[in-house]
PDB file of C-alpha atoms in Angstrom:
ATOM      1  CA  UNK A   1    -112.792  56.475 -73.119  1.00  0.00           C
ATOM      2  CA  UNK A   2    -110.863  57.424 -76.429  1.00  0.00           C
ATOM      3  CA  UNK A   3    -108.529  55.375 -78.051  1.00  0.00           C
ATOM      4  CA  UNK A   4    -105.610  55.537 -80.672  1.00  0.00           C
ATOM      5  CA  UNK A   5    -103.825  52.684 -82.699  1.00  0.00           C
ATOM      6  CA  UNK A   6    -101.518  52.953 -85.250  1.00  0.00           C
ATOM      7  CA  UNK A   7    -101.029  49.468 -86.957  1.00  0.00           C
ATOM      8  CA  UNK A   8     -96.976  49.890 -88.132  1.00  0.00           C
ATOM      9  CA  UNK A   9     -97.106  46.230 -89.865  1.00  0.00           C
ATOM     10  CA  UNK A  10     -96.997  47.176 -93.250  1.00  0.00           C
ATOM     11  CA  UNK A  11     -94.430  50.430 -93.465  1.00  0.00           C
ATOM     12  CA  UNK A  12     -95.583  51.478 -96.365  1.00  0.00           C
ATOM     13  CA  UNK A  13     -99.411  51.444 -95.857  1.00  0.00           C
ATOM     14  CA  UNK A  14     -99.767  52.483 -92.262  1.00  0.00           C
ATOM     15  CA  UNK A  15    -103.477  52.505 -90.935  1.00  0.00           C
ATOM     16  CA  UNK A  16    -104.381  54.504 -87.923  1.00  0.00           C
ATOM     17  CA  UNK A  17    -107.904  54.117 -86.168  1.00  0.00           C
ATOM     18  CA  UNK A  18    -109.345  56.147 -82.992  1.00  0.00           C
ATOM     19  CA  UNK A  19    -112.584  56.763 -81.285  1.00  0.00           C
ATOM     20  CA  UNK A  20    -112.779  59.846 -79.482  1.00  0.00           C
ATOM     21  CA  UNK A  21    -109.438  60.777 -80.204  1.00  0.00           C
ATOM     22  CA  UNK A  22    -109.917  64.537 -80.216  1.00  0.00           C
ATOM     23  CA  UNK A  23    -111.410  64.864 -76.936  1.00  0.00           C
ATOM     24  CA  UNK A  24    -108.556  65.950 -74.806  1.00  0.00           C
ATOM     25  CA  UNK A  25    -108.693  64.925 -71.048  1.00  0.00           C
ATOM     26  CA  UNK A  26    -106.430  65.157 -67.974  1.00  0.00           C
ATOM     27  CA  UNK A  27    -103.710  62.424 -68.793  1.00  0.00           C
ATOM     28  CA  UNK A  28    -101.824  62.184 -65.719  1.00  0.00           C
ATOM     29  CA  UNK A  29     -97.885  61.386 -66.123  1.00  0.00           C
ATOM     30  CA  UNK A  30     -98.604  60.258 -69.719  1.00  0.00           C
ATOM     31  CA  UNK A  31     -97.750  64.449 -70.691  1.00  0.00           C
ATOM     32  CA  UNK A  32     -94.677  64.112 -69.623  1.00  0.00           C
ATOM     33  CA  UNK A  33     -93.340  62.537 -72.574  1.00  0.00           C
ATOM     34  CA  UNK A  34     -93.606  66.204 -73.540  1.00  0.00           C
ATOM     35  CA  UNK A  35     -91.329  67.481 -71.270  1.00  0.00           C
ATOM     36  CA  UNK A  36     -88.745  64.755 -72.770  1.00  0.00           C
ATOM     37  CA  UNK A  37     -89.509  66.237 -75.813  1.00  0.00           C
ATOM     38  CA  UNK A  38     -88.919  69.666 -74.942  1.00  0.00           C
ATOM     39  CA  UNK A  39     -85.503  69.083 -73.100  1.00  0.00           C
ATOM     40  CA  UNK A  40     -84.033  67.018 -75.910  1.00  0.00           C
ATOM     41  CA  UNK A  41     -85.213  70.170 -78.200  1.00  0.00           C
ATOM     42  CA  UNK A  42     -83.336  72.696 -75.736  1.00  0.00           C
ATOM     43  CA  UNK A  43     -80.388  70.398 -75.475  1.00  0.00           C
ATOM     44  CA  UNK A  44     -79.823  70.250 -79.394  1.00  0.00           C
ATOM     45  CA  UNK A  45     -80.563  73.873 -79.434  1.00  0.00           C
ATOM     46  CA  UNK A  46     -77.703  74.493 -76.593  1.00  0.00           C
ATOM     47  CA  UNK A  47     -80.714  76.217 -74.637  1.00  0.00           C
ATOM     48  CA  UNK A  48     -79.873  73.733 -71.764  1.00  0.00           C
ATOM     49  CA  UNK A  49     -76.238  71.684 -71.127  1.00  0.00           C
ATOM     50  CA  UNK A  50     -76.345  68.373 -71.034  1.00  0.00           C
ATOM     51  CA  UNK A  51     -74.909  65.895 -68.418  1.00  0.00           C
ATOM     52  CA  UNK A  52     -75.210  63.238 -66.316  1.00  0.00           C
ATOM     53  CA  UNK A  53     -77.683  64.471 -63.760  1.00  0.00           C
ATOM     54  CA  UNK A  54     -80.096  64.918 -66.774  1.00  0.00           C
ATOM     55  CA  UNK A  55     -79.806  62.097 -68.252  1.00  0.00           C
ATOM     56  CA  UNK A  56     -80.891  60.570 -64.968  1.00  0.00           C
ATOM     57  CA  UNK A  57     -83.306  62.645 -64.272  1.00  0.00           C
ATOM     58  CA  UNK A  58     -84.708  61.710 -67.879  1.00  0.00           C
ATOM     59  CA  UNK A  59     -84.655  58.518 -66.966  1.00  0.00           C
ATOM     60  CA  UNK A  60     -86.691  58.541 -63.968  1.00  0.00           C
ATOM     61  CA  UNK A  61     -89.155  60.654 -65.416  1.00  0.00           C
ATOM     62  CA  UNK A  62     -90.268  57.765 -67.815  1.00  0.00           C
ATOM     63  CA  UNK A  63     -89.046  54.804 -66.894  1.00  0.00           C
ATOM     64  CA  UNK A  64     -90.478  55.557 -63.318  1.00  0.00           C
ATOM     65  CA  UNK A  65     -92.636  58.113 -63.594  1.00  0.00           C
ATOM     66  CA  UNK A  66     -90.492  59.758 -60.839  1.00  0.00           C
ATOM     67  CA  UNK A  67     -92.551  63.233 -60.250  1.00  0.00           C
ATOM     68  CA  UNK A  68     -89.579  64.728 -58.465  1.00  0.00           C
ATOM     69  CA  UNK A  69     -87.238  64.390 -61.566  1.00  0.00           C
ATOM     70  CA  UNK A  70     -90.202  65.286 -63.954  1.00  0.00           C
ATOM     71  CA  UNK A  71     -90.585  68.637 -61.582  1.00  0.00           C
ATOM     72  CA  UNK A  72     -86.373  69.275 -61.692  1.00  0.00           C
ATOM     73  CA  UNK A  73     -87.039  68.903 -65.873  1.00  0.00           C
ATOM     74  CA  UNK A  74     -89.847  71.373 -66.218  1.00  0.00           C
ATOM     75  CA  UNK A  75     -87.654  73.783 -64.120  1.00  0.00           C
ATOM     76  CA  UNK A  76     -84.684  73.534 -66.019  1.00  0.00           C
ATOM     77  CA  UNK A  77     -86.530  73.751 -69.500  1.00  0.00           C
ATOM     78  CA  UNK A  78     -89.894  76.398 -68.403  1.00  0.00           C
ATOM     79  CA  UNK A  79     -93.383  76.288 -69.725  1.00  0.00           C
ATOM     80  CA  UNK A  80     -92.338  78.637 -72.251  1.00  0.00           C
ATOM     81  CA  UNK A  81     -90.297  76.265 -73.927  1.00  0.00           C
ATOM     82  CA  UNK A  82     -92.806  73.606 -73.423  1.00  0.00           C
ATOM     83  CA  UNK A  83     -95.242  75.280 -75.035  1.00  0.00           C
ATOM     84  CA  UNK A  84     -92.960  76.541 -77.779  1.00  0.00           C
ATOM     85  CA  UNK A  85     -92.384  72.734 -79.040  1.00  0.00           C
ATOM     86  CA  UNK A  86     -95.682  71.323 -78.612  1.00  0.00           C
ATOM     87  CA  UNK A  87     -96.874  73.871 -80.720  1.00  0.00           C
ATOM     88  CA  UNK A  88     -94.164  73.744 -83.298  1.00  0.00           C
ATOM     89  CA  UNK A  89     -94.751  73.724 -86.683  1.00  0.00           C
ATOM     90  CA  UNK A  90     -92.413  70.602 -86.911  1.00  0.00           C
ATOM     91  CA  UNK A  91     -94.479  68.962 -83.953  1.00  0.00           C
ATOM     92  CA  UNK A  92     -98.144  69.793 -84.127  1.00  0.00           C
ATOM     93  CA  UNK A  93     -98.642  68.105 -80.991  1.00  0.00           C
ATOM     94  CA  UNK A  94    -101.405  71.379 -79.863  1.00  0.00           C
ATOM     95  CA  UNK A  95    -103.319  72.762 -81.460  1.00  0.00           C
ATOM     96  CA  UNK A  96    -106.712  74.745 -80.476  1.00  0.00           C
ATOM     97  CA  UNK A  97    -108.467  73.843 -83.946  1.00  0.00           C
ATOM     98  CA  UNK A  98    -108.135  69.963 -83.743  1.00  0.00           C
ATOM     99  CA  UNK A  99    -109.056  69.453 -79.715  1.00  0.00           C
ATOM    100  CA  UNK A 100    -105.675  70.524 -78.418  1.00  0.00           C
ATOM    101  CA  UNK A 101    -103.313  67.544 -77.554  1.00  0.00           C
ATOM    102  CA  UNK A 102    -100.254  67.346 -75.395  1.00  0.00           C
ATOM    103  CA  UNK A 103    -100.160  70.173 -72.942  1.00  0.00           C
ATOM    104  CA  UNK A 104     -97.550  70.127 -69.313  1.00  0.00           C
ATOM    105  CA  UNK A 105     -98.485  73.515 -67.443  1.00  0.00           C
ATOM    106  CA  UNK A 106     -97.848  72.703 -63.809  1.00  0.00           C
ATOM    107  CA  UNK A 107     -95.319  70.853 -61.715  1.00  0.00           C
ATOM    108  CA  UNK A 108     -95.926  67.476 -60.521  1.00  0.00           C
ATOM    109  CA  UNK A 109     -95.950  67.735 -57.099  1.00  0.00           C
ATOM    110  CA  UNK A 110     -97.500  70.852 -56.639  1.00  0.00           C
ATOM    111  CA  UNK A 111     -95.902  74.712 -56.041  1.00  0.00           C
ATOM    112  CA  UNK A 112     -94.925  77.446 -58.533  1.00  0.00           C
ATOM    113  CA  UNK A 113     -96.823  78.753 -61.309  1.00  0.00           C
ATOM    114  CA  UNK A 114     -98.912  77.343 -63.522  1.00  0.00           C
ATOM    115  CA  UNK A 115     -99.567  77.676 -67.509  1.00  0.00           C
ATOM    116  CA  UNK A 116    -102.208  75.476 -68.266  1.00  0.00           C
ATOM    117  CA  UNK A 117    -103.677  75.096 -71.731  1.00  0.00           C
ATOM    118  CA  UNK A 118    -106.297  77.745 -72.930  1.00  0.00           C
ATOM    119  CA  UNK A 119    -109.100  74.901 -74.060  1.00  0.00           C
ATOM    120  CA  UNK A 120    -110.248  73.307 -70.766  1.00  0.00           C
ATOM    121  CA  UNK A 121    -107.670  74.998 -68.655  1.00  0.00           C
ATOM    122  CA  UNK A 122    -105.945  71.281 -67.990  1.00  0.00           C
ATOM    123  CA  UNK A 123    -102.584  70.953 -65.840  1.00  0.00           C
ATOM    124  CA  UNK A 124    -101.228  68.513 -67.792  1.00  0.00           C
ATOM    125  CA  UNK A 125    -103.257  67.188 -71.130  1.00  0.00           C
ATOM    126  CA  UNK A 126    -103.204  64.701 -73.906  1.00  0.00           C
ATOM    127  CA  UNK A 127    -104.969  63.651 -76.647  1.00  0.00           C
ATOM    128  CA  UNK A 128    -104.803  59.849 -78.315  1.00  0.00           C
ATOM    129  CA  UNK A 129    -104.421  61.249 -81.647  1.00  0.00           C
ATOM    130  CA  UNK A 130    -101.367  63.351 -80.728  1.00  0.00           C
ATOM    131  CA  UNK A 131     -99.610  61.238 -78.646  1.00  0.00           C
ATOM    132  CA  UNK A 132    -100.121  58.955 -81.311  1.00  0.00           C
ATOM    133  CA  UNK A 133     -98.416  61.457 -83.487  1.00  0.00           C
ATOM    134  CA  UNK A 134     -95.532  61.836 -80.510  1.00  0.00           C
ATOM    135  CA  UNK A 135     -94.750  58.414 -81.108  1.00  0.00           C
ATOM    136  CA  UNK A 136     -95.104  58.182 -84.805  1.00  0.00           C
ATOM    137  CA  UNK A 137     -92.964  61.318 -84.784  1.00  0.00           C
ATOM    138  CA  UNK A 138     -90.075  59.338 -83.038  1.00  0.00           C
ATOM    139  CA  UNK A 139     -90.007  55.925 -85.067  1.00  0.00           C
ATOM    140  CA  UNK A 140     -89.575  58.002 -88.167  1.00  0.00           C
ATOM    141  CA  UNK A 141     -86.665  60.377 -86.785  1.00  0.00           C
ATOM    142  CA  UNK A 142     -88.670  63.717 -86.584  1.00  0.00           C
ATOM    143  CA  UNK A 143     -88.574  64.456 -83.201  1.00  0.00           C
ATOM    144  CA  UNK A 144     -85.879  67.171 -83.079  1.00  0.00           C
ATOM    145  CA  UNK A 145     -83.701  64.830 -85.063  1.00  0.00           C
ATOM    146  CA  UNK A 146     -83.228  61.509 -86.088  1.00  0.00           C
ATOM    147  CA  UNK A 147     -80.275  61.111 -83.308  1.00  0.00           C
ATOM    148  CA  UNK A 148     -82.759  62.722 -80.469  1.00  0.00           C
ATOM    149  CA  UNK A 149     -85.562  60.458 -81.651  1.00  0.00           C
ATOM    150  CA  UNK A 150     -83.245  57.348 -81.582  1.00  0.00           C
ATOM    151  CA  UNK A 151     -81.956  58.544 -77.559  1.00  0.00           C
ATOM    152  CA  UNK A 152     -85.881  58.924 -76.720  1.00  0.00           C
ATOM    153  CA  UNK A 153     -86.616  55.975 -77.610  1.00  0.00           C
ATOM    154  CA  UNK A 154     -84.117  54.325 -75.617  1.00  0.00           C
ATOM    155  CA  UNK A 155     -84.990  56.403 -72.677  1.00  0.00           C
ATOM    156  CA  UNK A 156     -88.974  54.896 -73.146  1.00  0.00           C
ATOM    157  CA  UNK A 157     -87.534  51.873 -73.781  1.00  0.00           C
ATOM    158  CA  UNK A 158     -88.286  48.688 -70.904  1.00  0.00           C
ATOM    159  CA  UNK A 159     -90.418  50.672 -68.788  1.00  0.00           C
ATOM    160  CA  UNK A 160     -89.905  49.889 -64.845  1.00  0.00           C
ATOM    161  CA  UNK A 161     -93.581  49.965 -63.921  1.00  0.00           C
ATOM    162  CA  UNK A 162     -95.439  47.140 -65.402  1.00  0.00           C
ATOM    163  CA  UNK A 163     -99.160  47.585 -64.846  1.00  0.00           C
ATOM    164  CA  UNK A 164    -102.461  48.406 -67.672  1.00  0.00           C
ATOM    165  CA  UNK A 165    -100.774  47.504 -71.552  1.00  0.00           C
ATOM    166  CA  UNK A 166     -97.349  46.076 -70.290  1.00  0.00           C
ATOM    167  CA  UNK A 167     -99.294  44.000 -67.798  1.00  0.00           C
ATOM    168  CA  UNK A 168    -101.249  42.332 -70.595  1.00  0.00           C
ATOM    169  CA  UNK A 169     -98.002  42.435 -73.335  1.00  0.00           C
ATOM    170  CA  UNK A 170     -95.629  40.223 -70.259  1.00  0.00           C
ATOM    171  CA  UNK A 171     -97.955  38.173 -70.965  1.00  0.00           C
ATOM    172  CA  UNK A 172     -98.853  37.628 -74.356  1.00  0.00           C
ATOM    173  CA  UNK A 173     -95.825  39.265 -76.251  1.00  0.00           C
ATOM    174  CA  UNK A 174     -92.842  38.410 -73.742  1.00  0.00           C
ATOM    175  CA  UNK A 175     -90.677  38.895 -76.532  1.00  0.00           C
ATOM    176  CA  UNK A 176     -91.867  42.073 -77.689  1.00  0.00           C
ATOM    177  CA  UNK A 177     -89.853  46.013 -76.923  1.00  0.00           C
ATOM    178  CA  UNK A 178     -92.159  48.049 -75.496  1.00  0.00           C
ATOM    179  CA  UNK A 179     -91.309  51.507 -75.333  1.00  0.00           C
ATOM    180  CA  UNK A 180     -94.005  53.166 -73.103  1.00  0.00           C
ATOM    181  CA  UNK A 181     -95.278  55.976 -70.756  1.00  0.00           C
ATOM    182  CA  UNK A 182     -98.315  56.005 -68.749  1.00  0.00           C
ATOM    183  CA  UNK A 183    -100.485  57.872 -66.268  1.00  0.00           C
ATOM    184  CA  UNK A 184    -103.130  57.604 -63.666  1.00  0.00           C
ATOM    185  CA  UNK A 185    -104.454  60.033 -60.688  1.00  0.00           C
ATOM    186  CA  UNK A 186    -107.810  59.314 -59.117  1.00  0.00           C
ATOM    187  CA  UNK A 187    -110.283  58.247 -61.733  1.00  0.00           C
ATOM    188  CA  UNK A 188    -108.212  59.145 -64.666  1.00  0.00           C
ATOM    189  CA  UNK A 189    -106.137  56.733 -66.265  1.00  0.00           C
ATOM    190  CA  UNK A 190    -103.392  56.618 -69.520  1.00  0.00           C
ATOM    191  CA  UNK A 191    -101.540  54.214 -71.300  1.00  0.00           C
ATOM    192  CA  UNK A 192     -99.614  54.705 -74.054  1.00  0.00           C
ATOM    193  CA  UNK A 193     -96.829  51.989 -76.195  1.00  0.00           C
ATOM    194  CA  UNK A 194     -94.958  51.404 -79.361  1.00  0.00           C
ATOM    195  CA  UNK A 195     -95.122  47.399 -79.262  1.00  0.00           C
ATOM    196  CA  UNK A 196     -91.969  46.075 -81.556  1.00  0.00           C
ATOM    197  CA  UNK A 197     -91.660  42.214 -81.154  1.00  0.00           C
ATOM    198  CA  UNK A 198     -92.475  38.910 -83.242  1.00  0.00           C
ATOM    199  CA  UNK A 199     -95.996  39.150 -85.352  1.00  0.00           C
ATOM    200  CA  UNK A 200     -96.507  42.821 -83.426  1.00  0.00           C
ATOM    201  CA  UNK A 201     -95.781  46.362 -84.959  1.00  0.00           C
ATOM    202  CA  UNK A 202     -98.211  49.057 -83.567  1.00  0.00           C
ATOM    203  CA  UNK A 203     -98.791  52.033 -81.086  1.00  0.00           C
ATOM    204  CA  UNK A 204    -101.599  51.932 -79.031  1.00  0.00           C
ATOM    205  CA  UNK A 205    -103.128  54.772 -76.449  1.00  0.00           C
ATOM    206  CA  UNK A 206    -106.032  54.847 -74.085  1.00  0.00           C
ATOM    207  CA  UNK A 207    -107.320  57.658 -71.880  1.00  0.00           C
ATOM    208  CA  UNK A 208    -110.023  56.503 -69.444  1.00  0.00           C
ATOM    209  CA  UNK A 209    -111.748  58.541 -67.143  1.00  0.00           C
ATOM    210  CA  UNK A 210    -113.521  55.546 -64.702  1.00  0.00           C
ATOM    211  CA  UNK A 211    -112.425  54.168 -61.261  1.00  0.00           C
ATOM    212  CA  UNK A 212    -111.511  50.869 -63.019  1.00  0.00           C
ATOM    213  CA  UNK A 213    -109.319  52.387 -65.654  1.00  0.00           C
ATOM    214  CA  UNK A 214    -106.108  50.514 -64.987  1.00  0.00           C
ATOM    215  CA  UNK A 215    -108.146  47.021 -65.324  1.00  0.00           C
ATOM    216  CA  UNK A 216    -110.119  48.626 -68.458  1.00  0.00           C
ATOM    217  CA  UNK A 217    -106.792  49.732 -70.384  1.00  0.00           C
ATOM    218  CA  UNK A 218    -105.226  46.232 -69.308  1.00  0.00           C
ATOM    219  CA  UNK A 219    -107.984  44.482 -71.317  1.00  0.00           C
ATOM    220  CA  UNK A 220    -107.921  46.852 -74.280  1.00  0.00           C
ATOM    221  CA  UNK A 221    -105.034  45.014 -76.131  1.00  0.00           C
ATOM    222  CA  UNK A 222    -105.857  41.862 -77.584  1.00  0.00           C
ATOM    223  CA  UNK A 223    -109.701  43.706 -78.688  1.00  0.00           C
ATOM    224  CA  UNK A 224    -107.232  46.076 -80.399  1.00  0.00           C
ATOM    225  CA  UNK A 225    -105.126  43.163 -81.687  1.00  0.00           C
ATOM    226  CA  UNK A 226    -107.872  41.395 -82.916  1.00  0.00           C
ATOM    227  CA  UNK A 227    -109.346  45.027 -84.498  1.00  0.00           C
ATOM    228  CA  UNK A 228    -106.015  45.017 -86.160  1.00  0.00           C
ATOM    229  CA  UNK A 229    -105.378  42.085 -87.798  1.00  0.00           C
ATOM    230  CA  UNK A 230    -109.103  41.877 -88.997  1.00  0.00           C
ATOM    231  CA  UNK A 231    -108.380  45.238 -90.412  1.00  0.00           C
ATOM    232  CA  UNK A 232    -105.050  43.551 -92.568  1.00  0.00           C
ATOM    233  CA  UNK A 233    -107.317  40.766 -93.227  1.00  0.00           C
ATOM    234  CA  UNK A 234    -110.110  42.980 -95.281  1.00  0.00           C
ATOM    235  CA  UNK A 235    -107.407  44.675 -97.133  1.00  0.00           C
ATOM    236  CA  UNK A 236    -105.625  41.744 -98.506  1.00  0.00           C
ATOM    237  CA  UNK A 237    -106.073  40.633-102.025  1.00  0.00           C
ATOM    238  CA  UNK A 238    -108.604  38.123-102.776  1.00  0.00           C
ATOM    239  CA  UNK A 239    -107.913  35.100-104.268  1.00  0.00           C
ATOM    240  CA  UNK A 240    -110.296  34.376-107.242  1.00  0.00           C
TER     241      UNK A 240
END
């Protein structure tokens, strides 16, 4: 298991926790918010024309997790490129000294070529801490730019599957925009969510590598509520 929170009440003392949040393990479809990433890079860059049939495809990719529209993406944009902007200066989303982090080196769906990372050889890779840092990245604007930031997050925005966090947040936080992307194959299951609603500001990620993962992550969020508001508890003045 290794988790990531980032508690976004206060936006001018942000806390982030994690446990195991450097050990990088097979994530899934979580990695391909990286592929977003990249194709909103080669789109401001002109590398790649925009248009209708992306934007789509975009769509799919996270809102669905469609694998057929996340395969059309990595074709259009390349590993190359993929690579380029995860390791980016601007990004630091992976990097060999800190555990690695985000990493999309194959297809989904199998075929073609492969480029997967050079730390555990992993088709497609995250970390909590970086994805953390993907979606702290994003709130603040510096993903590509503050306008790209502003159209992923309306692209991750009301996710159409509705199973680990989301199942748990209809529930207690009906109110609440989740912008989300998540992951499972066999034994290995991701979540990942910037939670925006009434009394809730965070980002949360889990990677858990157990048959029961999608129940596991689905009962991580009120322990990591309760983690957080403790935390804002300690730290407030004390009345003498």
């Amino acid at each position: 298991m290794a988790i990531g929170i980032i508690d976004l009440t206060d936006l001018n003392n942000i806390k982030y926790a994690g446990i195991n949040d450097e050990n990088m393990m097979y994530a899934a479809s979580l990695p391909k918010i990286a592929v977003l990433l990249a194709a909103m890079d080669a789109i401001e860059k002109g590398e790649l024309e925009d248009s209708q049939e992306i934007q789509e495809d975009m769509k799919l990719m996270i809102s669905k997790s469609n694998n057929q529209a996340t395969t059309r993406m990595i074709d259009r944009v390349g590993y190359a490129k993929i690579e380029e902007v995860l390791r980016s200066p601007d990004n630091q989303l992976y990097d060999e000294e800190t555990g690695g982090g985000l990493w999309v080196g194959k297809r989904y769906g199998g075929g073609g070529d492969t480029n997967r990372e050079p730390l555990k050889q992993l088709s497609h890779a995250a970390t909590t801490k970086q994805v953390c840092n993907f979606y702290y990245q994003m709130i603040t604007g510096n993903l590509v730019t503050d306008a790209r930031s502003r159209e992923m997050l309306e692209i991750m925005k009301n996710p159409a599957l509705h199973h680990k966090f989301v199942n748990t947040l209809d529930k207690i936080a009906p109110k609440a925009d989740v912008y989300r992307k998540s992951g499972s194959w066999k034994n290995y299951h991701s979540d990942s969510a910037l939670v925006w609603g009434p009394q809730r500001h965070y980002i949360m990620v889990a990677l858990i590598d157990d048959n029961s993962g999608e129940t596991i992550i689905r009962n991580l969020v009120q322990p990591l509520e309760k983690a957080m508001k403790k935390a804002r508890s300690l730290t407030k003045p004390q009345k003498i």
